[in-house]
Amino acid sequence: MKGTEKLVYGLLILVLLMVNPPILGLVNAYAKTTPFTLGYPTLWMWLQLWYFIGIVVFLIGAIRLKSWQKEYPEVNKK
C-alpha cells in the first residue's frame, strides 16, 4: 500500500469516528451550551463538515488511486 492510499483510508476512518459516539457525544455536550454556530445548529454543522470531508476524500481516492480504478475490456460489437 502506498502512502496516498494509507492517507485516504486513514481519513475515511477518521470521518467514521468523528460522526459516531463517543466523539459525537462530546460535540453534543458542547452543542448544549452553544446551540448555534454561524447561525446554524452546532451538531448539524459538525456532521455536515465531516460528511463533506468524507465525500471529498472519497472522490480524491477514486480519481487518484490506481487500485480503485477498473478498466473494462471493450466488447466487440457486430
PDB file of C-alpha atoms in Angstrom:
ATOM      1  CA  MET A   1       0.000   0.000   0.000  1.00  0.00           C
ATOM      2  CA  LYS A   2       1.324   3.416  -0.970  1.00  0.00           C
ATOM      3  CA  GLY A   3       1.370   6.459   1.259  1.00  0.00           C
ATOM      4  CA  THR A   4      -1.513   8.123  -0.599  1.00  0.00           C
ATOM      5  CA  GLU A   5      -3.670   5.039  -0.222  1.00  0.00           C
ATOM      6  CA  LYS A   6      -2.917   4.857   3.505  1.00  0.00           C
ATOM      7  CA  LEU A   7      -3.778   8.546   3.859  1.00  0.00           C
ATOM      8  CA  VAL A   8      -7.125   8.112   2.073  1.00  0.00           C
ATOM      9  CA  TYR A   9      -8.062   5.077   4.185  1.00  0.00           C
ATOM     10  CA  GLY A  10      -6.924   6.839   7.359  1.00  0.00           C
ATOM     11  CA  LEU A  11      -9.016   9.915   6.586  1.00  0.00           C
ATOM     12  CA  LEU A  12     -12.081   7.797   5.790  1.00  0.00           C
ATOM     13  CA  ILE A  13     -11.700   6.010   9.132  1.00  0.00           C
ATOM     14  CA  LEU A  14     -11.307   9.389  10.857  1.00  0.00           C
ATOM     15  CA  VAL A  15     -14.542  10.592   9.258  1.00  0.00           C
ATOM     16  CA  LEU A  16     -16.357   7.495  10.519  1.00  0.00           C
ATOM     17  CA  LEU A  17     -15.030   8.084  14.029  1.00  0.00           C
ATOM     18  CA  MET A  18     -15.974  11.764  14.082  1.00  0.00           C
ATOM     19  CA  VAL A  19     -19.653  11.156  13.231  1.00  0.00           C
ATOM     20  CA  ASN A  20     -20.224   8.352  15.747  1.00  0.00           C
ATOM     21  CA  PRO A  21     -20.126   8.023  19.534  1.00  0.00           C
ATOM     22  CA  PRO A  22     -18.180   8.802  21.682  1.00  0.00           C
ATOM     23  CA  ILE A  23     -16.943  11.817  19.668  1.00  0.00           C
ATOM     24  CA  LEU A  24     -20.485  12.783  18.720  1.00  0.00           C
ATOM     25  CA  GLY A  25     -21.419  12.740  22.411  1.00  0.00           C
ATOM     26  CA  LEU A  26     -18.679  15.274  23.142  1.00  0.00           C
ATOM     27  CA  VAL A  27     -19.907  17.525  20.348  1.00  0.00           C
ATOM     28  CA  ASN A  28     -23.469  17.143  21.608  1.00  0.00           C
ATOM     29  CA  ALA A  29     -22.369  18.242  25.091  1.00  0.00           C
ATOM     30  CA  TYR A  30     -20.756  21.332  23.533  1.00  0.00           C
ATOM     31  CA  ALA A  31     -23.886  21.936  21.451  1.00  0.00           C
ATOM     32  CA  LYS A  32     -25.985  22.117  24.633  1.00  0.00           C
ATOM     33  CA  THR A  33     -24.059  25.203  25.735  1.00  0.00           C
ATOM     34  CA  THR A  34     -23.610  26.619  22.209  1.00  0.00           C
ATOM     35  CA  PRO A  35     -26.679  25.561  20.219  1.00  0.00           C
ATOM     36  CA  PHE A  36     -25.860  27.708  17.180  1.00  0.00           C
ATOM     37  CA  THR A  37     -22.642  28.210  15.251  1.00  0.00           C
ATOM     38  CA  LEU A  38     -22.626  30.752  12.417  1.00  0.00           C
ATOM     39  CA  GLY A  39     -26.428  30.833  12.633  1.00  0.00           C
ATOM     40  CA  TYR A  40     -26.870  27.071  12.149  1.00  0.00           C
ATOM     41  CA  PRO A  41     -27.345  24.263  14.680  1.00  0.00           C
ATOM     42  CA  THR A  42     -23.926  23.245  16.003  1.00  0.00           C
ATOM     43  CA  LEU A  43     -24.454  19.493  15.755  1.00  0.00           C
ATOM     44  CA  TRP A  44     -25.764  19.793  12.200  1.00  0.00           C
ATOM     45  CA  MET A  45     -22.724  21.880  11.215  1.00  0.00           C
ATOM     46  CA  TRP A  46     -20.390  19.286  12.758  1.00  0.00           C
ATOM     47  CA  LEU A  47     -21.992  16.437  10.824  1.00  0.00           C
ATOM     48  CA  GLN A  48     -22.116  18.366   7.540  1.00  0.00           C
ATOM     49  CA  LEU A  49     -18.446  19.277   7.868  1.00  0.00           C
ATOM     50  CA  TRP A  50     -17.364  15.658   8.325  1.00  0.00           C
ATOM     51  CA  TYR A  51     -19.690  14.303   5.637  1.00  0.00           C
ATOM     52  CA  PHE A  52     -18.266  16.885   3.211  1.00  0.00           C
ATOM     53  CA  ILE A  53     -14.713  15.876   4.146  1.00  0.00           C
ATOM     54  CA  GLY A  54     -15.657  12.217   3.613  1.00  0.00           C
ATOM     55  CA  ILE A  55     -17.091  12.901   0.168  1.00  0.00           C
ATOM     56  CA  VAL A  56     -14.033  14.907  -0.895  1.00  0.00           C
ATOM     57  CA  VAL A  57     -11.623  12.218   0.366  1.00  0.00           C
ATOM     58  CA  PHE A  58     -13.613   9.501  -1.407  1.00  0.00           C
ATOM     59  CA  LEU A  59     -13.575  11.435  -4.691  1.00  0.00           C
ATOM     60  CA  ILE A  60      -9.846  12.085  -4.420  1.00  0.00           C
ATOM     61  CA  GLY A  61      -9.288   8.392  -3.752  1.00  0.00           C
ATOM     62  CA  ALA A  62     -11.462   7.358  -6.684  1.00  0.00           C
ATOM     63  CA  ILE A  63      -9.603   9.677  -9.042  1.00  0.00           C
ATOM     64  CA  ARG A  64      -6.000   9.265  -7.862  1.00  0.00           C
ATOM     65  CA  LEU A  65      -5.685   5.692  -6.577  1.00  0.00           C
ATOM     66  CA  LYS A  66      -4.928   3.104  -9.238  1.00  0.00           C
ATOM     67  CA  SER A  67      -6.245   0.259  -7.063  1.00  0.00           C
ATOM     68  CA  TRP A  68      -9.695   1.887  -7.044  1.00  0.00           C
ATOM     69  CA  GLN A  69      -9.850   2.191 -10.833  1.00  0.00           C
ATOM     70  CA  LYS A  70     -11.101  -0.601 -13.039  1.00  0.00           C
ATOM     71  CA  GLU A  71     -10.759  -0.783 -16.778  1.00  0.00           C
ATOM     72  CA  TYR A  72     -13.246  -2.909 -18.631  1.00  0.00           C
ATOM     73  CA  PRO A  73     -12.307  -4.524 -21.934  1.00  0.00           C
ATOM     74  CA  GLU A  74     -14.248  -3.358 -24.937  1.00  0.00           C
ATOM     75  CA  VAL A  75     -16.903  -5.758 -26.140  1.00  0.00           C
ATOM     76  CA  ASN A  76     -16.804  -6.490 -29.869  1.00  0.00           C
ATOM     77  CA  LYS A  77     -19.999  -5.180 -31.442  1.00  0.00           C
ATOM     78  CA  LYS A  78     -21.366  -6.919 -34.503  1.00  0.00           C
TER      79      LYS A  78
END
